[in-house]
Amino acid sequence: MTRVISMVVLLLCTLLAACSGTIQRESAGGHQRLQGLTYRSVDVVMTDNAKTLLNDNPQFSSQSGFSPLELEDNLRQRVKAANLLKSNSQYRVEVTVESFKVRDTLAAAAFQFLAGTDFIDGYVRVYDDRGMQLHAYKVSATYSGGGVTGSLDAMRLSILYDKFGELAAAELAGKTEAGSVMPGDSISASPPAAAAKP
């Protein structure tokens, strides 16, 4: 029994090791950390480009495909667990999914990282009750693992949701690790997406 548990733990560690991510703070949003804020809502929307990816790839809309609602639920639960979700807060969080990629299952199983990486790129913006942007940053979560277990669509997407949610929530809580922050000048001009929920 102990051997089985050890093998499971080793497998999980291997899968998670293939996942990484970074954030880039917008120059216009400031390089400082957020401190002491709470949020009344967490919403995920998609740009036209991301919607096109979803529509052009029917498998992404399947039960095991990419789901902005699952990403939203993951981040909301993390914010709630950190005791930062308050209905009377004057701030709200909006995540705009810019792009994503989910490798073909067979390619991920057979070629692993040689088939490229799975990823989710999105912008997280914090607004006050007047609609003014207080803070903004880009989150990139990537997964390059594969093999028999690591190639399963649902598992790879779950790992990506967790990494994206982990990074986004840490920044909202003011606890981002220094090693996860990339220079932010390159995205300072990125406009908020005029997108609706899918």
Coordinates of C-alpha atoms in Angstrom, one line a residue:
M1 CA 0.0 0.0 0.0
T2 CA 2.8 2.3 0.9
R3 CA 4.5 1.6 -2.4
V4 CA 1.3 2.5 -4.3
I5 CA 0.9 5.8 -2.4
S6 CA 4.6 6.6 -3.1
M7 CA 4.0 6.0 -6.8
V8 CA 1.0 8.2 -6.9
V9 CA 2.8 11.0 -5.1
L10 CA 5.7 10.6 -7.6
L11 CA 3.3 10.8 -10.5
L12 CA 1.6 13.9 -9.2
C13 CA 5.0 15.6 -8.6
T14 CA 6.1 14.7 -12.1
L15 CA 2.9 16.2 -13.7
L16 CA 3.1 19.4 -11.6
A17 CA 6.8 19.8 -12.4
A18 CA 5.9 20.1 -16.1
C19 CA 3.7 23.1 -15.3
S20 CA 4.9 26.6 -14.9
G21 CA 3.7 30.2 -15.1
T22 CA 4.5 33.9 -14.7
I23 CA 2.8 37.2 -14.3
Q24 CA 3.6 40.6 -15.9
R25 CA 2.4 43.7 -14.2
E26 CA 1.3 46.6 -16.4
S27 CA 3.5 49.6 -16.2
A28 CA 0.3 51.8 -16.1
G29 CA -1.0 49.6 -13.3
G30 CA 2.0 50.1 -11.1
H31 CA 4.7 47.6 -10.0
Q32 CA 3.6 47.7 -6.4
R33 CA 1.8 44.8 -4.8
L34 CA -1.9 45.0 -3.9
Q35 CA -2.3 45.1 -0.1
G36 CA -5.4 44.6 2.0
L37 CA -8.0 44.5 -0.7
T38 CA -11.1 42.4 -0.9
Y39 CA -13.3 41.7 -4.0
R40 CA -17.0 41.4 -4.5
S41 CA -16.8 39.4 -7.7
V42 CA -14.6 37.4 -10.0
D43 CA -15.6 37.1 -13.7
V44 CA -13.9 35.5 -16.7
V45 CA -14.5 36.8 -20.2
M46 CA -12.9 36.0 -23.6
T47 CA -11.5 38.2 -26.4
D48 CA -12.7 37.7 -29.9
N49 CA -9.5 35.8 -30.7
A50 CA -10.1 33.4 -27.8
K51 CA -13.7 32.9 -28.9
T52 CA -12.5 32.1 -32.4
L53 CA -10.1 29.4 -31.0
L54 CA -13.0 27.9 -29.1
N55 CA -15.3 27.9 -32.1
D56 CA -12.7 26.6 -34.5
N57 CA -11.9 23.7 -32.3
P58 CA -15.0 21.8 -31.3
Q59 CA -13.1 19.5 -28.9
F60 CA -12.5 22.5 -26.7
S61 CA -16.2 22.9 -26.1
S62 CA -16.6 19.2 -25.1
Q63 CA -16.8 17.9 -21.6
S64 CA -13.0 17.6 -21.4
G65 CA -12.3 20.8 -23.3
F66 CA -11.3 24.3 -22.3
S67 CA -13.9 25.9 -20.1
P68 CA -13.7 29.6 -19.0
L69 CA -16.4 28.8 -16.4
E70 CA -14.1 26.2 -14.8
L71 CA -11.2 28.7 -14.8
E72 CA -13.5 31.3 -13.2
D73 CA -14.6 28.8 -10.5
N74 CA -11.0 27.9 -9.7
L75 CA -10.0 31.5 -9.2
R76 CA -13.1 32.4 -7.3
Q77 CA -12.6 29.5 -4.9
R78 CA -9.0 30.5 -4.3
V79 CA -10.0 34.1 -3.6
K80 CA -12.7 32.9 -1.3
A81 CA -10.4 30.5 0.5
A82 CA -8.0 33.4 1.2
N83 CA -11.0 35.3 2.7
L84 CA -10.8 38.0 0.1
L85 CA -14.3 37.5 -1.4
K86 CA -16.7 40.1 0.2
S87 CA -20.1 41.1 -1.1
N88 CA -19.7 44.6 0.2
S89 CA -16.3 45.3 -1.4
Q90 CA -15.9 48.2 -3.8
Y91 CA -13.5 46.2 -6.0
R92 CA -14.2 43.6 -8.6
V93 CA -11.9 41.3 -10.6
E94 CA -12.2 40.6 -14.3
V95 CA -10.1 38.0 -16.1
T96 CA -9.8 38.3 -19.9
V97 CA -8.7 35.1 -21.6
E98 CA -6.5 36.2 -24.6
S99 CA -5.4 32.9 -26.0
F100 CA -5.0 29.2 -25.1
K101 CA -3.8 26.0 -26.6
V102 CA -4.6 22.4 -25.8
R103 CA -2.5 19.8 -27.7
D104 CA -4.0 16.9 -29.4
T105 CA -4.2 14.0 -27.0
L106 CA -2.2 11.6 -29.2
A107 CA 0.5 14.2 -29.8
A108 CA 0.8 15.0 -26.1
A109 CA 1.1 11.3 -25.3
A110 CA 3.6 10.4 -28.0
F111 CA 5.8 13.4 -28.3
Q112 CA 5.2 15.2 -24.9
F113 CA 7.1 18.6 -25.0
L114 CA 8.2 18.1 -28.6
A115 CA 4.5 18.6 -29.5
G116 CA 4.6 22.1 -28.0
T117 CA 3.0 23.2 -24.8
D118 CA -0.5 23.7 -23.5
F119 CA -1.1 27.2 -22.3
I120 CA -3.6 29.8 -21.1
D121 CA -2.8 33.5 -21.4
G122 CA -5.0 36.1 -19.9
Y123 CA -5.1 39.6 -18.3
V124 CA -6.4 40.1 -14.8
R125 CA -7.8 43.6 -14.0
V126 CA -9.0 45.0 -10.7
Y127 CA -11.7 47.8 -11.0
D128 CA -13.3 50.0 -8.4
D129 CA -17.0 50.7 -8.2
R130 CA -16.6 53.6 -10.6
G131 CA -15.1 51.4 -13.2
M132 CA -11.6 52.8 -12.8
Q133 CA -8.7 50.3 -13.3
L134 CA -6.7 49.9 -10.1
H135 CA -4.3 47.1 -11.1
A136 CA -3.6 44.9 -14.1
Y137 CA -1.3 42.0 -14.9
K138 CA -0.9 39.3 -17.4
V139 CA -0.9 35.6 -16.3
S140 CA 0.6 32.9 -18.4
A141 CA 0.3 29.3 -17.4
T142 CA 2.0 26.5 -19.4
Y143 CA 2.1 22.7 -19.3
S144 CA 4.5 20.7 -21.3
G145 CA 4.1 17.2 -19.9
G146 CA 2.7 14.2 -21.6
G147 CA 3.0 10.4 -21.4
V148 CA 0.0 8.1 -20.9
T149 CA -1.4 9.9 -17.8
G150 CA -0.2 13.4 -18.5
S151 CA -1.8 13.4 -22.0
L152 CA -5.4 13.3 -20.8
D153 CA -7.1 16.5 -21.8
A154 CA -9.1 16.9 -18.6
M155 CA -6.0 16.4 -16.4
R156 CA -3.8 18.8 -18.4
L157 CA -6.5 21.5 -18.3
S158 CA -7.1 21.0 -14.6
I159 CA -3.4 21.5 -14.0
L160 CA -3.5 24.7 -16.2
Y161 CA -6.5 26.0 -14.3
D162 CA -4.8 25.4 -11.0
K163 CA -1.6 27.2 -12.1
F164 CA -3.4 30.2 -13.6
G165 CA -5.7 30.4 -10.5
E166 CA -2.7 30.1 -8.2
L167 CA -0.8 32.9 -9.8
A168 CA -3.8 35.2 -10.2
A169 CA -4.9 34.7 -6.6
A170 CA -1.5 35.2 -5.2
E171 CA -1.2 38.6 -6.9
L172 CA -4.7 39.6 -5.7
A173 CA -3.6 38.7 -2.2
G174 CA -0.3 40.6 -2.5
K175 CA 1.7 37.4 -2.1
T176 CA 3.3 36.9 -5.5
E177 CA 6.7 35.4 -5.3
A178 CA 9.4 37.6 -6.8
G179 CA 10.6 34.9 -9.2
S180 CA 7.1 34.8 -10.8
V181 CA 7.1 38.5 -11.8
M182 CA 8.3 39.4 -15.3
P183 CA 9.0 42.9 -16.6
G184 CA 5.7 44.6 -17.5
D185 CA 6.5 47.3 -20.0
S186 CA 5.5 45.1 -23.0
I187 CA 1.9 45.0 -22.0
S188 CA 1.3 48.5 -20.7
A189 CA -0.7 49.4 -23.7
S190 CA -3.0 46.4 -23.7
P191 CA -6.6 47.6 -23.7
P192 CA -9.4 45.8 -21.6
A193 CA -11.3 43.5 -23.8
A194 CA -14.9 44.4 -24.8
A195 CA -16.0 40.8 -24.4
A196 CA -19.0 39.2 -22.9
K197 CA -19.2 35.9 -21.0
P198 CA -19.4 32.9 -23.4

